[in-house]
PDB file of C-alpha atoms in Angstrom:
ATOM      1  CA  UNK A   1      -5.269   9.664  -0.605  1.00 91.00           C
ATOM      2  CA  UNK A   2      -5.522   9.181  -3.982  1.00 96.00           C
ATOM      3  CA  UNK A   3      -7.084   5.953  -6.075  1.00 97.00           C
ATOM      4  CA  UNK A   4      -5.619   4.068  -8.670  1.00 98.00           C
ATOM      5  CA  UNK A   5      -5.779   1.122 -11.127  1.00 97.00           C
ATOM      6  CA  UNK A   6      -2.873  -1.200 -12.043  1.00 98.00           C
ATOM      7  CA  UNK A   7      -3.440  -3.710 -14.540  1.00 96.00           C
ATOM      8  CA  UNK A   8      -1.438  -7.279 -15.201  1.00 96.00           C
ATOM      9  CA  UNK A   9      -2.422 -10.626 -16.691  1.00 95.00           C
ATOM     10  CA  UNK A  10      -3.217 -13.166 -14.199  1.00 95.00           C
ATOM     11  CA  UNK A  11      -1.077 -16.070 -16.022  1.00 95.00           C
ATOM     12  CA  UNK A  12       2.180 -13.314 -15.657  1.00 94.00           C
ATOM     13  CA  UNK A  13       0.810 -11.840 -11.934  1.00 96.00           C
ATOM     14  CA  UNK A  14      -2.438 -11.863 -10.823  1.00 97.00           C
ATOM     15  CA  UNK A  15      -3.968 -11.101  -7.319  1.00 98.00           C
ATOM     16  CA  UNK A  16      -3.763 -14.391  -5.891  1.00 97.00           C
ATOM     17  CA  UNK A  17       0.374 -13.965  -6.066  1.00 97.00           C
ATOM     18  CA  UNK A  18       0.581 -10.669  -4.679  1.00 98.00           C
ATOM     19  CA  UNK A  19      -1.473 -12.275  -1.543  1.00 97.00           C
ATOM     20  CA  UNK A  20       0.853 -15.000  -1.632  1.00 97.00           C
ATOM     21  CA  UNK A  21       4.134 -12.650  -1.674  1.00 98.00           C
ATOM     22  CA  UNK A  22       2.896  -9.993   0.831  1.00 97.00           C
ATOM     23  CA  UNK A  23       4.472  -6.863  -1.401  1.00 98.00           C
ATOM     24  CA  UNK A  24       5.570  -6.597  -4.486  1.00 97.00           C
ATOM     25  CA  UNK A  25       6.962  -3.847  -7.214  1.00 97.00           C
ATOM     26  CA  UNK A  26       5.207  -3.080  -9.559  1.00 96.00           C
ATOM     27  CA  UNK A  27       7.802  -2.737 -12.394  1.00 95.00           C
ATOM     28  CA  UNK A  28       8.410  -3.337 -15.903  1.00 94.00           C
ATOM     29  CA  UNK A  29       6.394   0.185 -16.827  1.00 95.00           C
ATOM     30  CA  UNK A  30       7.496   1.751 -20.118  1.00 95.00           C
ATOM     31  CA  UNK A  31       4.914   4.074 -21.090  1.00 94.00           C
ATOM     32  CA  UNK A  32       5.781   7.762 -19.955  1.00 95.00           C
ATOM     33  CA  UNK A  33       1.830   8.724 -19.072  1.00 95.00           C
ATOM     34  CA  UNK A  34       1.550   5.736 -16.810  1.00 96.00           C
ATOM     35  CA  UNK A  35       5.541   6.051 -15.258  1.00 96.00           C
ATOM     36  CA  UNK A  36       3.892   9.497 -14.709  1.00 97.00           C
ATOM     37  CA  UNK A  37       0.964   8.063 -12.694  1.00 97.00           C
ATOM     38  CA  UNK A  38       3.571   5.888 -10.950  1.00 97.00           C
ATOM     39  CA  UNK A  39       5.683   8.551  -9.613  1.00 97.00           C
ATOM     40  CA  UNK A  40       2.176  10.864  -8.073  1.00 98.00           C
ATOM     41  CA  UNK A  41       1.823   7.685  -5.960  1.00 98.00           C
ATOM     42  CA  UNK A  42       2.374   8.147  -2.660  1.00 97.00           C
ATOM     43  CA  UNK A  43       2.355   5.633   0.574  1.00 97.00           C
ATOM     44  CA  UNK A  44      -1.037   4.293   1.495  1.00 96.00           C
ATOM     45  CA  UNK A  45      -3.135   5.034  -1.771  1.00 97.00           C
ATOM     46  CA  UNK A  46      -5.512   2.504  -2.809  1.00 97.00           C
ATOM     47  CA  UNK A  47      -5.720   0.567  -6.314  1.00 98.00           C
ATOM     48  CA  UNK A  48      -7.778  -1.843  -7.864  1.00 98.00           C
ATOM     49  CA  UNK A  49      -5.856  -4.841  -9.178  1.00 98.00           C
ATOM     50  CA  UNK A  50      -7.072  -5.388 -12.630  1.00 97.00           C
ATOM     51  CA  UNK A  51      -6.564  -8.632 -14.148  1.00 97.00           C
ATOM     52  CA  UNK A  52      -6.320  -8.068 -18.020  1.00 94.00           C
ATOM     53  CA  UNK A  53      -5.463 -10.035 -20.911  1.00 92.00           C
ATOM     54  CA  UNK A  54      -7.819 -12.569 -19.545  1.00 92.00           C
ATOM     55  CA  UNK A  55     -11.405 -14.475 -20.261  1.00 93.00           C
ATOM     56  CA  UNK A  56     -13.365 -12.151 -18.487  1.00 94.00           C
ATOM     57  CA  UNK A  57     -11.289  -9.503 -17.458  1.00 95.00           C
ATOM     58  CA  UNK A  58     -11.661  -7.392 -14.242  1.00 96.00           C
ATOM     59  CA  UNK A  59     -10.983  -6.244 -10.998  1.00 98.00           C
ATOM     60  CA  UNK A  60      -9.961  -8.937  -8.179  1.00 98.00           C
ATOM     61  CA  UNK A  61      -9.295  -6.964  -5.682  1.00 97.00           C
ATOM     62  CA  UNK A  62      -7.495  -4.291  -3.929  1.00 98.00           C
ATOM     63  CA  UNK A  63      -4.335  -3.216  -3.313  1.00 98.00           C
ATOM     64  CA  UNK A  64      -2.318  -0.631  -1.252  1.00 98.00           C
ATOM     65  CA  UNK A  65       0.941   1.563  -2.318  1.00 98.00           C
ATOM     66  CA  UNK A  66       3.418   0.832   0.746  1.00 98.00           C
ATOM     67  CA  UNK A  67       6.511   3.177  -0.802  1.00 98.00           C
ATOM     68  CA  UNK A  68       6.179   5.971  -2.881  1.00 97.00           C
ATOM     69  CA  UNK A  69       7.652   5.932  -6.841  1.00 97.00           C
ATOM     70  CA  UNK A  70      11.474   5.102  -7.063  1.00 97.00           C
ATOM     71  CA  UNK A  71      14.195   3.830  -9.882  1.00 96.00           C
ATOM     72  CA  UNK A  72      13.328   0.655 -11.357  1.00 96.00           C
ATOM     73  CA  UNK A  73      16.053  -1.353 -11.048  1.00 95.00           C
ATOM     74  CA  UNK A  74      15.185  -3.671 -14.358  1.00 95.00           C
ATOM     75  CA  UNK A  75      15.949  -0.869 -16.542  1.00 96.00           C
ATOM     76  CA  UNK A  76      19.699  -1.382 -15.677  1.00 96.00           C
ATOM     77  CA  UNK A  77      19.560  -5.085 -15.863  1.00 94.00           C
ATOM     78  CA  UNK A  78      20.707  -6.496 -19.345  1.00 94.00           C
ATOM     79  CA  UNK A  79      18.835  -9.881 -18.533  1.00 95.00           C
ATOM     80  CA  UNK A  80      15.611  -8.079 -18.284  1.00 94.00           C
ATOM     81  CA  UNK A  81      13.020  -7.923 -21.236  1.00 94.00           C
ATOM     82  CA  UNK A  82      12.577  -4.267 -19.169  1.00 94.00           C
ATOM     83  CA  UNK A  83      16.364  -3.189 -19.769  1.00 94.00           C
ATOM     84  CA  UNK A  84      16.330   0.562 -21.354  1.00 95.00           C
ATOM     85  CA  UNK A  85      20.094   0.688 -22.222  1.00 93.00           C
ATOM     86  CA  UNK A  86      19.278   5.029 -22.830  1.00 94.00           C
ATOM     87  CA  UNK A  87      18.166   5.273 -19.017  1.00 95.00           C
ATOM     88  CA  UNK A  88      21.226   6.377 -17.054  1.00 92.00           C
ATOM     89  CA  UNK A  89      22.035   5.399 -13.554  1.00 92.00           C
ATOM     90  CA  UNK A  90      22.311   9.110 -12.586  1.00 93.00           C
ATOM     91  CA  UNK A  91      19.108  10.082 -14.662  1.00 93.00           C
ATOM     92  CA  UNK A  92      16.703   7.244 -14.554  1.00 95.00           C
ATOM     93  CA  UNK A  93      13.825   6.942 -17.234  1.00 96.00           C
ATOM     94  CA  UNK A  94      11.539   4.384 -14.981  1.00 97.00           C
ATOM     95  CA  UNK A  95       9.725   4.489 -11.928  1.00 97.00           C
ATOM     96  CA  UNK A  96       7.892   1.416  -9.542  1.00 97.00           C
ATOM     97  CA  UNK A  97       6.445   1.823  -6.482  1.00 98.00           C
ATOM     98  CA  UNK A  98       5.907  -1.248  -4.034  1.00 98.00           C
ATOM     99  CA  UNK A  99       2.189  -2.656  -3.560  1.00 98.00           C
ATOM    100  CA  UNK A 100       0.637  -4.763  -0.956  1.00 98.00           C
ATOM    101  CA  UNK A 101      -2.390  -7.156  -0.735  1.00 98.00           C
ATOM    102  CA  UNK A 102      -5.612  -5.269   0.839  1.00 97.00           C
ATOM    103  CA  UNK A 103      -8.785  -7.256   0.199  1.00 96.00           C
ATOM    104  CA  UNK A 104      -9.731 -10.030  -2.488  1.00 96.00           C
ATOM    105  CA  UNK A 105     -12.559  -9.375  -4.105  1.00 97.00           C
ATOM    106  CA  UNK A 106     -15.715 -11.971  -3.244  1.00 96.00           C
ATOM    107  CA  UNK A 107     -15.988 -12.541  -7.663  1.00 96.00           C
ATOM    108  CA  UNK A 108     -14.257 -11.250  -9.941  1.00 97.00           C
ATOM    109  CA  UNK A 109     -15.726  -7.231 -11.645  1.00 98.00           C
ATOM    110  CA  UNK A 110     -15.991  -8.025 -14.831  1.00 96.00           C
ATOM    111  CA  UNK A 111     -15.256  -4.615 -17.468  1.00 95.00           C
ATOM    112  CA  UNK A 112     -18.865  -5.658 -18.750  1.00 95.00           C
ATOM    113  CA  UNK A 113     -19.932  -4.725 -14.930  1.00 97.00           C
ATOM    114  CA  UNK A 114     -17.967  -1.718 -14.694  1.00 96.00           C
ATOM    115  CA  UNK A 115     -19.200  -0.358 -17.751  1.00 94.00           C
ATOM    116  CA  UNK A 116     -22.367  -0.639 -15.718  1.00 96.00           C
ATOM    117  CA  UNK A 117     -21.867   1.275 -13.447  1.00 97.00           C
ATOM    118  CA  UNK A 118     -22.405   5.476 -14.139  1.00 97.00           C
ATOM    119  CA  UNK A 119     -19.265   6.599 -12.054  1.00 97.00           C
ATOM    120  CA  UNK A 120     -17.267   4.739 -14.776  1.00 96.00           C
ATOM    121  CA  UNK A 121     -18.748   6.110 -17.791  1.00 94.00           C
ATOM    122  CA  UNK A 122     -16.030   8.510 -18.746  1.00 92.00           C
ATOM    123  CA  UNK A 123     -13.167   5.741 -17.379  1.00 93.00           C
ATOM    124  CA  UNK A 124     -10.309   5.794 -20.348  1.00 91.00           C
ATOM    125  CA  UNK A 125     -10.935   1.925 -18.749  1.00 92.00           C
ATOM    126  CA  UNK A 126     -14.264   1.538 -19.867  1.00 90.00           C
ATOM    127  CA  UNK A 127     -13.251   3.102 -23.454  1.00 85.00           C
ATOM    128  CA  UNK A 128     -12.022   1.614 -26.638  1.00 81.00           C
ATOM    129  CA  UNK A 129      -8.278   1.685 -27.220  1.00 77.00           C
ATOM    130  CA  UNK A 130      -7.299   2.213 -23.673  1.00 74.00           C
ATOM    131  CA  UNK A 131      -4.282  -0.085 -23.053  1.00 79.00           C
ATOM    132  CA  UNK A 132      -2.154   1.786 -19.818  1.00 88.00           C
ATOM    133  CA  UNK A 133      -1.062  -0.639 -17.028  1.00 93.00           C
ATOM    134  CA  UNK A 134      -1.739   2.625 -14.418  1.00 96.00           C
ATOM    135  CA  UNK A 135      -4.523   4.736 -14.601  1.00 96.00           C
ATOM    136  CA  UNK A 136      -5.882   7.326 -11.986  1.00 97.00           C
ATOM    137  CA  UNK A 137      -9.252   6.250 -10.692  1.00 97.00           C
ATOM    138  CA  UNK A 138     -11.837   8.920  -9.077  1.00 97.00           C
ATOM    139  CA  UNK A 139     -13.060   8.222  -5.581  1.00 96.00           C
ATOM    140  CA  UNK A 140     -16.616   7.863  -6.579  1.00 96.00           C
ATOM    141  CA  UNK A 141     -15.114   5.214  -9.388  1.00 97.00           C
ATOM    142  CA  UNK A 142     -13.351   3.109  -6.186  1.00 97.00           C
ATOM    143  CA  UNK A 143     -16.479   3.720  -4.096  1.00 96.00           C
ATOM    144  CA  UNK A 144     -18.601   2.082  -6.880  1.00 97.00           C
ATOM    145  CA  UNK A 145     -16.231  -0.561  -7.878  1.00 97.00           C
ATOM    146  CA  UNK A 146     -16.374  -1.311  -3.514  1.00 97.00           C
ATOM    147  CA  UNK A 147     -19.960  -1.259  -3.533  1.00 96.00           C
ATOM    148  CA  UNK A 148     -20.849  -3.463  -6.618  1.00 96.00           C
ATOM    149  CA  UNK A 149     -18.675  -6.072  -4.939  1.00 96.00           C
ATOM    150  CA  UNK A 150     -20.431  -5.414  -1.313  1.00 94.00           C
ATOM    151  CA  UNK A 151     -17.433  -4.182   0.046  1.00 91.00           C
ATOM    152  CA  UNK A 152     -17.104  -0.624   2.135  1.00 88.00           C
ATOM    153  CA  UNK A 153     -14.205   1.960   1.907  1.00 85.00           C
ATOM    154  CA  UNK A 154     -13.900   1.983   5.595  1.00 82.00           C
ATOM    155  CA  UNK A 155     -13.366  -1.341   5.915  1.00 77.00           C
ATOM    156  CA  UNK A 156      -9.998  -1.342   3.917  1.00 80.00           C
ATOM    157  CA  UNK A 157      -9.153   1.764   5.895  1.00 71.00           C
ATOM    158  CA  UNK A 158      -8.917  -0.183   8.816  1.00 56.00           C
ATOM    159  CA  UNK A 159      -5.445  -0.334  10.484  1.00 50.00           C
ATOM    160  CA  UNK A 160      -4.074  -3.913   9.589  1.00 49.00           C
ATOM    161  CA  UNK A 161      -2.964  -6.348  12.262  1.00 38.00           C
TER     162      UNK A 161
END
């Protein structure tokens, strides 16, 4: 399993939704490095859902990938601020992969309380300048971002009824 963070503004998509639809895809990517992150996804990884662009920003909880990296159908869609009238049907530029709703955080984790923490010292989060939606996250990074919150890694692990 690997760990990752996915950022989006709360006002455009924030935790609270995804709970509310169940699964979503998490499309509209159009920077190669993080299309890149999107497409080593694979079923059942874990990310924190960062709320950015917002007054404080920070993690509000988790999320889980349910299917692996495919074409992103806005790309093709003329109506969509996402079109990319290059990308090609038969070679396609983008990637999404579908998330669902694993655990709300108790309160918000602000950046301020990331930065924090030691495990996220050498985050490209925690640094200046660092503005990708998807970003790989170490296990000792999810582990602390867990514990700060008082939640455990086993108990998102736990087979969902």
């Amino acid at each position: 399993m690997l760990y990752w963070l996915l950022k989006s503004e709360p006002d455009v998509f924030g935790y609270p939704d995804l709970v509310r639809v169940g699964k979503e895809p998490w499309n509209g990517v159009r920077n190669y490095l993080a299309r890149n992150y999107l497409r080593q996804m694979g079923a059942g990884d874990l990310c924190l859902f960062y709320h950015s662009n917002a007054k404080p920003n920070g993690v509000a909880g988790v999320a889980r990938v349910v299917r692996a990296a495919y074409t992103d159908d806005l790309q093709f869609d003329p109506e969509s601020a996402y079109c990319d009238p290059k990308s090609l049907p038969d070679n396609p530029r983008w990637s999404m992969v579908d998330v669902s709703p694993v655990a709300a955080f108790p309160s918000l984790l602000t950046l301020d309380a990331l930065r924090g923490l030691p495990e996220w010292a050498d985050s490209p989060l925690t640094q200046k300048g660092t503005r990708l939606s998807v970003i790989p996250v170490t296990a000792a990074q999810f582990k602390a971002a867990l514990e700060a919150v008082g939640l455990e890694l086993e108990e998102l692990n736990a087979p969902s009824t």
